[in-house]
Amino acid sequence: MNLRGPLVDVGDPREVETRYGERSLAEVTLRPEGGTADPVTVTLWAKWTHAAEHAEPGMDILVTDVEESEYRGETTYATSKESFVVVEPDFLVDVTDIRSWVRCSRVYYLNKLSGIPLNYPVVKGTIVHEVFGDLLRERDLDSSIEERIEERGLELGLLGREVDEVADEVRRNAAAIEGWLSQGKLTDEDEWRSEYTLISPTFGIKGRADALRRGAPVELKTGKNLNRDPRFQDKIQAAAYALILHERGVPVDTGTLLYTKNTTLDRTEESGDLSPAKDFSIGRGLLEFVVRTRNEIAAMEYETSVPTGREVNSKCQYCFDKDTCMVVSGRLGQESKVEDNNPNPNPITPIPEDERDYFDQFYRDIEEERRAVHAEYRKLWEQSAEERADDDRALIGLEPLGEEEQPDGTWELRARKTDDAVSKLREGDVALASDGHPVEGHGELARIVELGDEVVVTADEPVELRRLDVYPSELTTDRLLTALHDAVLKGSPDRKDVLFGRRDPEFSDRSAGTTYIDNNEAQDDAVSLAVDADDVALVHGPPGTGKTYTIARTIRALVEDGNRVLLSAFTNRAVDNALEALRDQGFEDIVRVGSENGVRDDMLDVRLSRSGDPNTLAAALHDAPVVASTTASCGSRIMREQSFDVALVDEASQLTEPGTLAATNLADRFVLVGDHKQLPPVVRAENDLQKSLFQRLIETYPEASVMLDRQYRMSQRIQAFASAEFYDGALRPATGEVAAQHLRDLGVDIADLPADLADPVTFVDPDGRRVGNTNPVEADRVAEIVAAYEDAGVASEDIGVIAPFRAQVAEISRRTDVTVDTVDRFQGSSKEVIIVSFVATGDLDGPLFEDHRRINVALTRAKKALCLVGDADALESDPFYERMLAWARR
DNA sequence: ACTCTGCGTAGAGGA
């Protein structure tokens, strides 16, 4: 039996006399989950008292294989020989994190905070691993080495490495692997598989094993190890994979570490054990150690405390991370072993208290987001296949059509879709392909090749393709953290003075006498402001104000002044839109950094491939006066090596502060373009991440901003409400033509429209009823209104329907062929005619209606006609919506 | 309550 639930009491470990001698125990009390059952006390024996030392009330705890017994008429619970105790099992710890924590808890913390920079040993190690996988798939060695090196061309180029020297080194490492593999092959006993992604719901561990041989984990290390035994942290890594296999009912009692550098060493230079492969046994003790280590990490993360490294008795003297450790502990005023071990006081000056608070707060906020990602993982096993499909997170009920081995040893898997379900999955994504049970059954990470009636994916190993799940990733979270680290701990004091409100942004008059845009004063001012900014310029661009055009003109002006410019935005779409405008203005000297399926087709010609000749690729990136990438990509190892004079960030009002910093960290000055009156960043948790840096800065330094006040999208009648409510009446049509535009311009005879749709802005109350997040009667009426516009001569592609809820979007989509989407997804685009379905009846309760910025977005998508469909009573229940109604009914 | 885009997956190592 397993017991699981939140801890209500944690007792101190103590020694007791038993008939076997003196033993230690600790009693913890938990409230069993899923019910109203009374709290129960569990006795944790011997080594599991460790959990009591690290846990605290409030944390979740899981005790497996509990022993139940009767004592004086009461049921008592205790750990048994088979028990494991897991602290905060929902927190998924990476296997590699367990490995670095075993080395030193500070190393774990530092890796997480500062990321692993681009360095040659790591890139080489990655290449050797990939070649290892290829060898297991029986691929030809020379072609594997050639291709794997080519794939890392950009990284190798940035590191100044030549193909031949890398190939020699990789070949020497590969020789060790080949030699060892051939021994196994001779006996014909070995059964291999490579790259196995493993997730453990019970132990809260995830990771990817390099390989399994006869079911036992094999870890490849490209370093050397001349001891007879594998390094302890390497054993722990392999044992962690063994633990997950143990959970799946596959007992594993050995592991193998393969140190490929050993055979490349000269016997006369070195003494020791030069054999590359070292087997070791994995007993229960090692598995328990893995769990206890993992518990230490989970407990530390629960408390968001900072590890000191004191519990490990290794010396800091030889540690590679010593300098980083000194800097981080010095800057943040942390207690750490590195300081204990140093005779002199830490020379690093601490950052001011307000910066420290800022760092701590955002650190916590980002970790909250990480937990939301972990919750996504949990759904892989907690939700049924049907629930996953309803959430658009999986394609289920696939019928396998076949598995075919490719020339490179990987597998192509095909299946037929049995329904027309949609999902978030896109071609090019990495997803979890499974036999129907992604975690408990057989799951493989796979790349989606085709996503039509037939589903085609490629994977390292074959699997019966019955289900395809979105695979959650912590990548964005990790990058937010390194961006925060770089900005606060490594950022220049000058920059931080502005970020923390100690100094107003400064401007030089570089633009004097230059007119950049001659028919729009605000746009021209915006370009001048950006050119003149010594620190930061803020461009506020309400809907339809020519933001993208202004951005392109700004970039050109900056480049003409000799600046190297980074163009960034949250979405690929915004990056590519800005690039398109830049190219429309005749500027082509651009490098686009990003994944192949993220970048729009018409920008692929300027996309920098990662694969190819190192020198050519590195030069292409270095020499580009304009580099464009999403803010997430700005946090990549490659982009973190780049530096710019100016960073220009579009859609800045939709970015979290750390998200914006990922881009601005790379440049001396920055320009943020956005509209804080439209939708804020999407985050899972409610915290400071919801407010953009753009908004904070424009509120702090209004004089460092320009608002584009002429809009080219909406008729006078349509823009009036948004202008008054959100832009203090300052937003105006750019020309008389824009103001006076009308459905007549599309060839529509207004007499052909029903009387209630004749005005450019109308309100219709269909007298429907909200059912969950839908309103079927309202959906019917919306479809009729669409048909009425179509009948009057409006083309279908000129009509758009907006609803707050996805459920209502689906409801309306079933009734019409025009574009229907949520407000959030409509941001950034527009249509001649927009119909908004409000869904709500009776009242407007709900977070979606509370944020009026969402309505600003919805109403400002329309150019010539806007029809609001909703319940008058509900809308009149809130003053803001009441004003909107009065305007629509005018 | 509800909105939902990114990311070469995770891991690759020095002595």
Short mmCIF file of N, CA and C (backbone and C1' of nucleotides) in Angstrom, two decimals, chain A residues 116 207-208 222-223 231 320 424 570 572 630 682 773 806 822, chain B:
data_model
loop_
_atom_site.label_atom_id
_atom_site.label_comp_id
_atom_site.label_asym_id
_atom_site.label_seq_id
_atom_site.Cartn_x
_atom_site.Cartn_y
_atom_site.Cartn_z
N ILE A 116 24.62 26.77 -19.10
CA ILE A 116 25.95 26.31 -19.49
C ILE A 116 26.35 27.03 -20.77
N GLY A 207 14.39 12.08 -17.34
CA GLY A 207 15.70 12.18 -17.95
C GLY A 207 15.81 11.30 -19.17
N ARG A 208 16.97 11.30 -19.78
CA ARG A 208 17.15 10.48 -20.96
C ARG A 208 18.44 9.68 -20.85
N THR A 222 32.74 11.46 -22.16
CA THR A 222 33.87 11.67 -23.06
C THR A 222 35.10 12.17 -22.32
N GLY A 223 35.00 12.26 -21.03
CA GLY A 223 36.17 12.62 -20.25
C GLY A 223 36.99 11.37 -19.94
N ARG A 231 33.18 7.24 -11.60
CA ARG A 231 32.96 8.34 -10.67
C ARG A 231 31.60 8.21 -10.00
N PHE A 320 35.66 23.75 -11.02
CA PHE A 320 35.63 24.59 -12.21
C PHE A 320 34.65 25.74 -12.08
N LYS A 424 -2.74 20.93 -30.53
CA LYS A 424 -1.69 21.95 -30.59
C LYS A 424 -0.48 21.47 -31.37
N PHE A 570 8.36 38.44 -29.14
CA PHE A 570 7.99 37.20 -28.47
C PHE A 570 7.67 36.11 -29.49
N ASN A 572 7.38 34.30 -33.35
CA ASN A 572 8.00 34.21 -34.66
C ASN A 572 7.25 35.08 -35.67
N THR A 630 13.44 35.37 -32.04
CA THR A 630 12.50 35.53 -30.93
C THR A 630 13.29 35.74 -29.64
N VAL A 682 1.15 36.16 -21.50
CA VAL A 682 0.43 34.97 -21.05
C VAL A 682 1.34 34.20 -20.10
N ASN A 773 -19.01 27.46 -21.30
CA ASN A 773 -18.34 28.56 -21.98
C ASN A 773 -18.87 28.75 -23.40
N ARG A 806 -12.63 29.47 -26.10
CA ARG A 806 -12.35 28.50 -27.15
C ARG A 806 -13.56 27.65 -27.46
N THR A 822 -10.24 33.18 -30.90
CA THR A 822 -10.31 33.87 -29.62
C THR A 822 -9.71 35.27 -29.78
P DA B 1 -10.24 28.05 -11.36
"O5'" DA B 1 -11.00 28.00 -12.74
"C5'" DA B 1 -12.28 27.40 -12.78
"C4'" DA B 1 -13.20 28.27 -13.60
"C3'" DA B 1 -12.62 28.71 -14.93
"O3'" DA B 1 -13.61 28.49 -15.93
"C1'" DA B 1 -13.39 30.59 -13.74
P DC B 2 -13.21 27.76 -17.21
"O5'" DC B 2 -12.38 28.83 -18.03
"C5'" DC B 2 -13.04 29.92 -18.62
"C4'" DC B 2 -12.00 30.81 -19.24
"C3'" DC B 2 -10.95 30.05 -20.04
"O3'" DC B 2 -11.19 30.26 -21.41
"C1'" DC B 2 -9.97 31.73 -18.65
P DT B 3 -10.44 29.40 -22.47
"O5'" DT B 3 -9.29 30.38 -22.92
"C5'" DT B 3 -9.59 31.52 -23.72
"C4'" DT B 3 -8.40 32.43 -23.76
"C3'" DT B 3 -7.11 31.79 -24.26
"O3'" DT B 3 -7.02 31.96 -25.64
"C1'" DT B 3 -6.73 33.22 -22.37
P DC B 4 -6.42 30.87 -26.55
"O5'" DC B 4 -4.94 31.26 -26.90
"C5'" DC B 4 -4.17 32.21 -26.24
"C4'" DC B 4 -2.74 31.72 -26.13
"C3'" DC B 4 -2.40 30.46 -26.91
"O3'" DC B 4 -1.14 30.61 -27.55
"C1'" DC B 4 -1.96 30.11 -24.60
P DT B 5 -0.91 29.89 -28.92
"O5'" DT B 5 0.47 30.50 -29.45
"C5'" DT B 5 0.67 31.89 -29.52
"C4'" DT B 5 2.12 32.18 -29.23
"C3'" DT B 5 3.10 31.31 -30.01
"O3'" DT B 5 4.17 32.12 -30.46
"C1'" DT B 5 3.43 31.00 -27.67
P DG B 6 5.03 31.65 -31.67
"O5'" DG B 6 6.46 31.61 -31.02
"C5'" DG B 6 6.82 30.52 -30.26
"C4'" DG B 6 7.92 30.90 -29.32
"C3'" DG B 6 9.06 29.91 -29.43
"O3'" DG B 6 10.23 30.60 -29.86
"C1'" DG B 6 7.98 29.76 -27.28
P DC B 7 11.05 29.93 -31.02
"O5'" DC B 7 11.93 28.85 -30.23
"C5'" DC B 7 12.77 29.25 -29.16
"C4'" DC B 7 13.09 28.05 -28.27
"C3'" DC B 7 13.55 26.80 -29.01
"O3'" DC B 7 14.96 26.85 -29.09
"C1'" DC B 7 11.90 26.24 -27.37
P DG B 8 15.70 26.81 -30.42
"O5'" DG B 8 15.92 25.23 -30.62
"C5'" DG B 8 15.26 24.54 -31.66
"C4'" DG B 8 15.09 23.07 -31.24
"C3'" DG B 8 15.78 22.75 -29.91
"O3'" DG B 8 14.93 21.91 -29.16
"C1'" DG B 8 16.78 21.48 -31.66
P DT B 9 15.08 21.92 -27.66
"O5'" DT B 9 14.50 20.52 -27.17
"C5'" DT B 9 13.11 20.33 -26.97
"C4'" DT B 9 12.94 18.97 -26.33
"C3'" DT B 9 13.87 18.74 -25.14
"O3'" DT B 9 13.11 18.11 -24.12
"C1'" DT B 9 14.19 17.06 -26.75
P DA B 10 13.42 18.59 -22.62
"O5'" DA B 10 14.69 17.72 -22.21
"C5'" DA B 10 14.57 16.31 -21.99
"C4'" DA B 10 15.94 15.68 -21.98
"C3'" DA B 10 16.82 15.99 -20.78
"O3'" DA B 10 17.49 14.78 -20.47
"C1'" DA B 10 17.93 16.71 -22.74
P DG B 11 18.42 14.65 -19.24
"O5'" DG B 11 19.88 14.72 -19.86
"C5'" DG B 11 20.25 13.90 -20.97
"C4'" DG B 11 21.58 14.41 -21.47
"C3'" DG B 11 22.49 14.93 -20.35
"O3'" DG B 11 23.53 14.01 -19.95
"C1'" DG B 11 22.39 16.48 -22.18
P DA B 12 24.45 13.30 -20.98
"O5'" DA B 12 25.41 14.38 -21.63
"C5'" DA B 12 26.03 14.03 -22.87
"C4'" DA B 12 26.84 15.18 -23.43
"C3'" DA B 12 27.88 15.76 -22.45
"O3'" DA B 12 29.08 14.99 -22.63
"C1'" DA B 12 26.70 17.49 -23.58
P DG B 13 29.89 14.64 -21.36
"O5'" DG B 13 30.74 15.97 -21.17
"C5'" DG B 13 31.61 16.38 -22.21
"C4'" DG B 13 32.69 17.24 -21.63
"C3'" DG B 13 33.46 16.58 -20.48
"O3'" DG B 13 34.77 17.10 -20.50
"C1'" DG B 13 32.35 18.47 -19.66
P DG B 14 35.92 16.27 -19.97
"O5'" DG B 14 37.03 17.37 -19.67
"C5'" DG B 14 37.24 18.47 -20.56
"C4'" DG B 14 37.58 19.69 -19.73
"C3'" DG B 14 38.56 19.40 -18.59
"O3'" DG B 14 39.62 20.34 -18.66
"C1'" DG B 14 36.63 20.49 -17.74
P DA B 15 41.07 19.78 -18.83
"O5'" DA B 15 41.35 19.30 -17.35
"C5'" DA B 15 42.23 20.06 -16.54
"C4'" DA B 15 42.22 19.49 -15.16
"C3'" DA B 15 43.18 18.30 -14.96
"O3'" DA B 15 43.92 18.57 -13.78
"C1'" DA B 15 40.99 17.70 -14.24
#
